[in-house]
Backbone as a ProteinNet text record, in pm:
[ID]
protein_1_A
[PRIMARY]
MKAIILISGGMDSCVTAAFAITDGYDISFLHINYGQRTEKRELKAFHDIADYYMIDERLVVDISHLSAIGGSCLTDNNIDVPYKKLDNLDIPVSYVPFRNANILSAAVSWAEVLKASAIYV
[TERTIARY]
84.5	0	88.9	54.9	133.5	51	116.6	49.8	139.4	76.4	142.9	120.6	228	217.3	253.9	161.2	190.2	272.2	390	483.4	517.3	466.5	501.6	633.6	661.9	783.4	754.9	627.9	592.1	572.1	539.1	518.7	404.8	297.2	184.5	228.5	315.5	364.8	441.1	524.7	606	516.4	415.1	322.9	239.5	195.7	116.7	196.5	323.5	409.8	418.8	431.8	439.8	311.4	196.7	69.3	62.6	105.2	100.6	190.9	307.7	399.3	336.7	278.6	212.8	96.5	29.3	-82.2	-35.2	97.2	152	176.7	171.6	192.7	339.8	370.5	496.8	475	550.8	516.2	612.3	555.2	628.3	591.3	688.9	668.6	650.3	552.3	525.7	529.7	605.7	613.8	573.5	500.8	453.2	512.9	576.9	618.7	516	452.4	349.9	383.8	511.8	556.3	543.2	531.6	516.1	644.3	628.9	743.7	843	795.1	877.8	925.3	922.7	949.4	1083.5	1191	1323.2	1329.3	1274.8	1280.1	1191.9	1074.7	986.1	1049	1115.2	1178.7	1290.9	1368	1473.4	1412.1	1305.3	1239.5	1181.7	1126.7	1075.8	1185.4	1301.7	1412.9	1464.9	1465.7	1508.4	1415.3	1284.9	1188.1	1202.3	1217.7	1235.5	1362.6	1469	1593.2	1572.4	1500.3	1475.6	1402.5	1301	1222.9	1283.1	1397.8	1468.3	1379	1315.4	1226.5	1305.7	1318	1388.2	1296.5	1169.8	1076.8	1011.7	1062	1010.7	1000.6	901.2	876.1	845.7	906.7	878.5	812.7	694.9	618.5	605.2	623.5	612.6	477.9	399.7	275.2	277.4	391.6	411	322.6	243.4	145.4	49.4	35.6	-49	7.2	139.3	202	173	177.5	148.3	2.5	-86.3	-228.2	-246.4	-172.4	-172.9	-292	-313.5	-427.4	-401.8	-279	-248.8	-117	-114.4	10	114.9	75.1	172	253.2	199.9	266.8	302.2	257.6	280.1	353.1	477.7	558.6	507.1	415.6	357.7	239.3	196.2	86	144.9	127.8	180.7	111.7	189.2	134.5	82.7	-49.4	-105.7	-90.4	-110.4	-120.3	-253.9	-261.6	-386.2	-500.2	-614.6	-737.9	-840.7	-846.2	-930.1	-1079	-1117.4	-1259.2	-1303	-1209.2	-1241.3	-1305.7	-1424.1	-1496	-1477.5	-1402.6	-1377.2	-1270.2	-1263.7	-1156.5	-1025.2	-929.3	-803.9	-718.4	-636.7	-547.9	-439.5	-425.7	-329.5	-386.9	-513.7	-576.5	-519.1	-469.1	-418.6	-531.2	-589.2	-706.3	-687.6	-771.2	-782.1	-652.8	-564.7	-436.2	-451.7	-535	-544.9	-596.5	-686.6	-735.9	-623.1	-539	-423.9	-326.5	-302.3	-212	-267.3	-395.2	-456.1	-458.9	-475.6	-472.4	-337	-230.2	-96.2	-77.9	-126.2	-113.2	-189.3	-309.9	-389.2	-323.8	-270.1	-201.4	-85.9	-2.4	111.9	65.5	-41.2	-94.9	-140.4	-200.4	-242.5	-122.4	-16.1	104.2	167.5	174.5	236.9	142	17.3	-85.4	-103.2	-93	-112.9	-261.6	-291.7	-430	-472.9	-378.9	-412.6	-326.9	-383.7	-311.3	-332.1	-222.2	-229	-201	-291.3	-280.9	-262.5
-118.3	0	124.4	217.3	339.2	459.3	556.8	680	800	909.7	1039	1113.5	1170.5	1249.1	1392.5	1485.3	1627.1	1676	1726.3	1768	1915.4	1997.9	2139.8	2163.5	2078.9	2094.7	2120.8	2131.8	2157.4	2030.2	2048.4	1936	1845.9	1905.4	1825.1	1730.6	1778.6	1695	1574.5	1598	1491	1384.4	1428.8	1336.1	1261.8	1332.1	1269.3	1159	1183.9	1080.9	959.6	982.4	871.3	788.4	854.4	781.7	696.3	752.9	677.3	554.6	569.6	456.2	351.7	396.7	306.4	232.6	301.2	239.9	139.9	128.5	27	69.7	198.3	246.1	261	237.1	275.1	419.9	512.6	653.2	728.9	829	925.2	1063.6	1152	1285.9	1388.9	1477.2	1587	1718.8	1812.1	1947.2	2046.5	2148	2248.9	2384.6	2447.1	2586.4	2671.1	2762.2	2845.7	2994.6	3022.4	3161	3215.2	3125.6	3167.2	3231.4	3322.3	3392.8	3296.9	3188	3092.7	2976	2995.4	2886.7	2817.4	2891.8	2829.7	2746.4	2798.4	2725.9	2601.4	2613	2498.3	2388.2	2427.7	2329.8	2255.6	2328.9	2263.3	2162.4	2201.9	2111.3	1989.6	2009.1	1898	1794.5	1840.8	1748.3	1685.3	1761.5	1705.9	1592.8	1613.1	1509.7	1388.3	1413.6	1302.9	1224.4	1293.9	1225.9	1142.5	1198.5	1127	995.2	999.6	879.7	797.3	842.2	773.8	756.4	866.9	868	908.9	817.2	847.1	914.1	871.4	923.6	1049.8	1163.7	1292.9	1384.9	1468.1	1559.5	1698	1798.8	1937.8	2000.2	2056.5	2116.3	2265.9	2343.3	2488.3	2533.4	2597.1	2660.1	2807.5	2870.8	3008.6	3108.3	3060.3	3150.1	3204.7	3133.5	3184.3	3313.4	3326.4	3449.9	3563.1	3532.5	3633.9	3679.1	3586.1	3620.2	3713.8	3687.5	3776.8	3759.5	3862.1	3863.4	3807.3	3768.6	3708.9	3762.9	3783.9	3827.6	3717	3591.9	3482.4	3482.8	3546.7	3545	3684.2	3788.4	3925.7	4004.3	4039.5	4113	4254.8	4301.6	4434.9	4434.4	4315.9	4304.2	4258.5	4340.1	4306.4	4183.8	4102.7	3988.5	4041	4031.9	4087.8	3992.7	4048.8	3965.9	3892.8	3781.3	3704	3787.7	3774.1	3834.7	3723	3652.5	3534.3	3564.9	3688.5	3724.2	3773.9	3784.3	3830.7	3717.1	3740.2	3638.8	3653.4	3754.6	3774.7	3677.6	3658.6	3578	3649.3	3579.4	3646.3	3681.6	3784	3828.4	3723.4	3624.2	3515.6	3406	3413.2	3315.2	3329.8	3219.5	3217.2	3161	3243.7	3200.5	3066.4	2970.4	2838.4	2756.4	2790.7	2722.2	2571.8	2531.4	2389.5	2306.9	2361.8	2289.9	2271.8	2372.5	2360.6	2255.3	2253.6	2155.5	2014	1996.7	1864.1	1817.4	1909.9	1872.9	1814.5	1877.4	1825.4	1688.7	1673.1	1545	1434	1461.5	1360.6	1324.4	1422.9	1394.5	1298	1324.6	1237.2	1100.6	1100	973.3	883.4	942	863.2	798.7	874.3	822.8	710.8	730.8	630.3	516.8	528.4	431.1	423.1	539.6	548.6	536.7	471.5	453.1	549.4	632.7	726	851.8	959.8	1086.4	1132.5	1155.7	1207.3	1356.7	1431.5	1578.2	1623.1
0	0	0	-86.5	-103.4	-60	3.7	44.3	17.8	-18.4	-32.9	98.6	152.4	274.7	240.2	264.7	244.5	363.2	333.7	438.9	421	512.2	508.4	579.9	676.6	755.5	901.5	937.6	1076.3	1156.4	1282.2	1373.4	1326	1274.7	1226.7	1115.7	1028.2	918.5	971	1068.4	1125.8	1190.2	1263.2	1328.8	1224.2	1120.3	1014.1	945.8	920.1	860.6	951.7	1080.2	1175.2	1173.7	1164.2	1156.7	1030.8	917.3	791.5	798	857	872.3	964.5	1075.5	1169.2	1102.6	1010.7	937.9	832.3	815.6	726.2	583.3	556.8	420.2	385.4	259	197.7	155.7	213.4	196	105.5	41.1	-39.9	11.3	14.6	70.3	-40.5	-21.3	-114.2	-38.7	-92.6	-35.2	-142.9	-103.2	-196.5	-159.8	-257.3	-243.4	-317.1	-244.1	-305.4	-294.3	-276.9	-264.6	-124	-25.7	112.6	164.8	258.5	316.6	380.5	433.3	507.7	420.4	289.2	194.6	219.4	236.8	254.4	382.1	489.9	617.1	613.1	551	539.1	453.8	346.9	258.6	331.2	411.4	489.8	587.1	655.3	749.9	678.1	558.6	478	455	411.3	385.2	514.7	623.7	752.7	797.6	781.9	820.4	728.4	599.4	503.9	535.4	571.1	608.7	735.2	832.3	957.5	931.6	847.3	816.7	701.9	651.1	542.1	418.6	378.6	263.4	140.2	46.3	-78.8	-180	-181.4	-281.1	-226.1	-275.4	-231.7	-352.4	-348.8	-459.8	-404.6	-465.9	-432.4	-555.5	-535.5	-644.1	-619.6	-724.8	-717	-771.9	-688.6	-733.3	-690.5	-716.2	-671.3	-744.3	-839.7	-900.5	-794.6	-682.3	-574.6	-516.3	-517.5	-472.2	-569.6	-699.6	-801.3	-793.8	-760.5	-745.4	-626.9	-518	-402.5	-310.7	-229.5	-140.3	-2.2	27.9	157.5	212.7	342.6	405.6	405.6	379.7	375.4	246.4	141.9	11.6	-40.2	25.8	-21	86.6	60.4	158.4	182.5	99.9	119.2	215.2	256.4	352.8	485.9	589.1	720.8	778.7	849.8	922.1	1055.7	1078.1	1201.7	1320.3	1438.6	1558.1	1554.4	1624.5	1628.7	1686	1623.6	1674.8	1679.2	1787.8	1799	1792.5	1820	1816.5	1678.4	1584	1449.4	1369.5	1315.8	1241	1089.2	1046.3	903.9	854.5	723.5	665	695.6	756.8	795.4	674.7	690	583.2	553.8	641.4	619	528.6	495	407	265.8	210.4	72.9	-13.4	-102.6	-178.3	-250.5	-212.9	-274.8	-267.4	-174.5	-160.9	-141.5	-46.2	-13.5	-130.4	-208.9	-327	-428.5	-444.7	-534.1	-484.3	-355.4	-295.5	-313.3	-285.3	-298.2	-443.5	-536.8	-678.8	-716.7	-670.8	-698.4	-634	-512.1	-441.6	-513.4	-558.2	-627.9	-760.9	-831.3	-958.1	-936.3	-835.6	-808.6	-758.5	-678.3	-627.2	-742.2	-844	-959.7	-1028	-1044.2	-1111.1	-1028.6	-897.5	-809.4	-771.7	-812.6	-775.3	-623.5	-560.4	-415.1	-382.9	-274.1	-233.7	-122.8	-76.1	31	20.5	68.4	81.9	225.6	294.2	431.9	428.5	492.3	495.1	637.4
[MASK]
+++++++++++++++++++++++++++++++++++++++++++++++++++++++++++++++++++++++++++++++++++++++++++++++++++++++++++++++++++++++++

């Protein structure tokens, strides 16, 4: 059984990989660069996690067109990153329009090629 694991480089990614391994999957790691401010650090963490789990099959996909589209403080250096406002019910300025759908599209495309039966997010 094969699974694609989306790895941003954070703690959640590391734990998600551990769950997939525990579930018995042969895993491949996918990282997405979407023009985020933290792209270099996230990419380093992605490779560090892949090295830790000894993952040879890894893919980095660039969808930085999301940065060109703009609208988010995560991808536009001209928009300040605000402090948390937990009582704000509006869409936060950190929201990257349709980012997750773009990420999942790339994951499903690769899963089809690898004949993976699962994608861990």
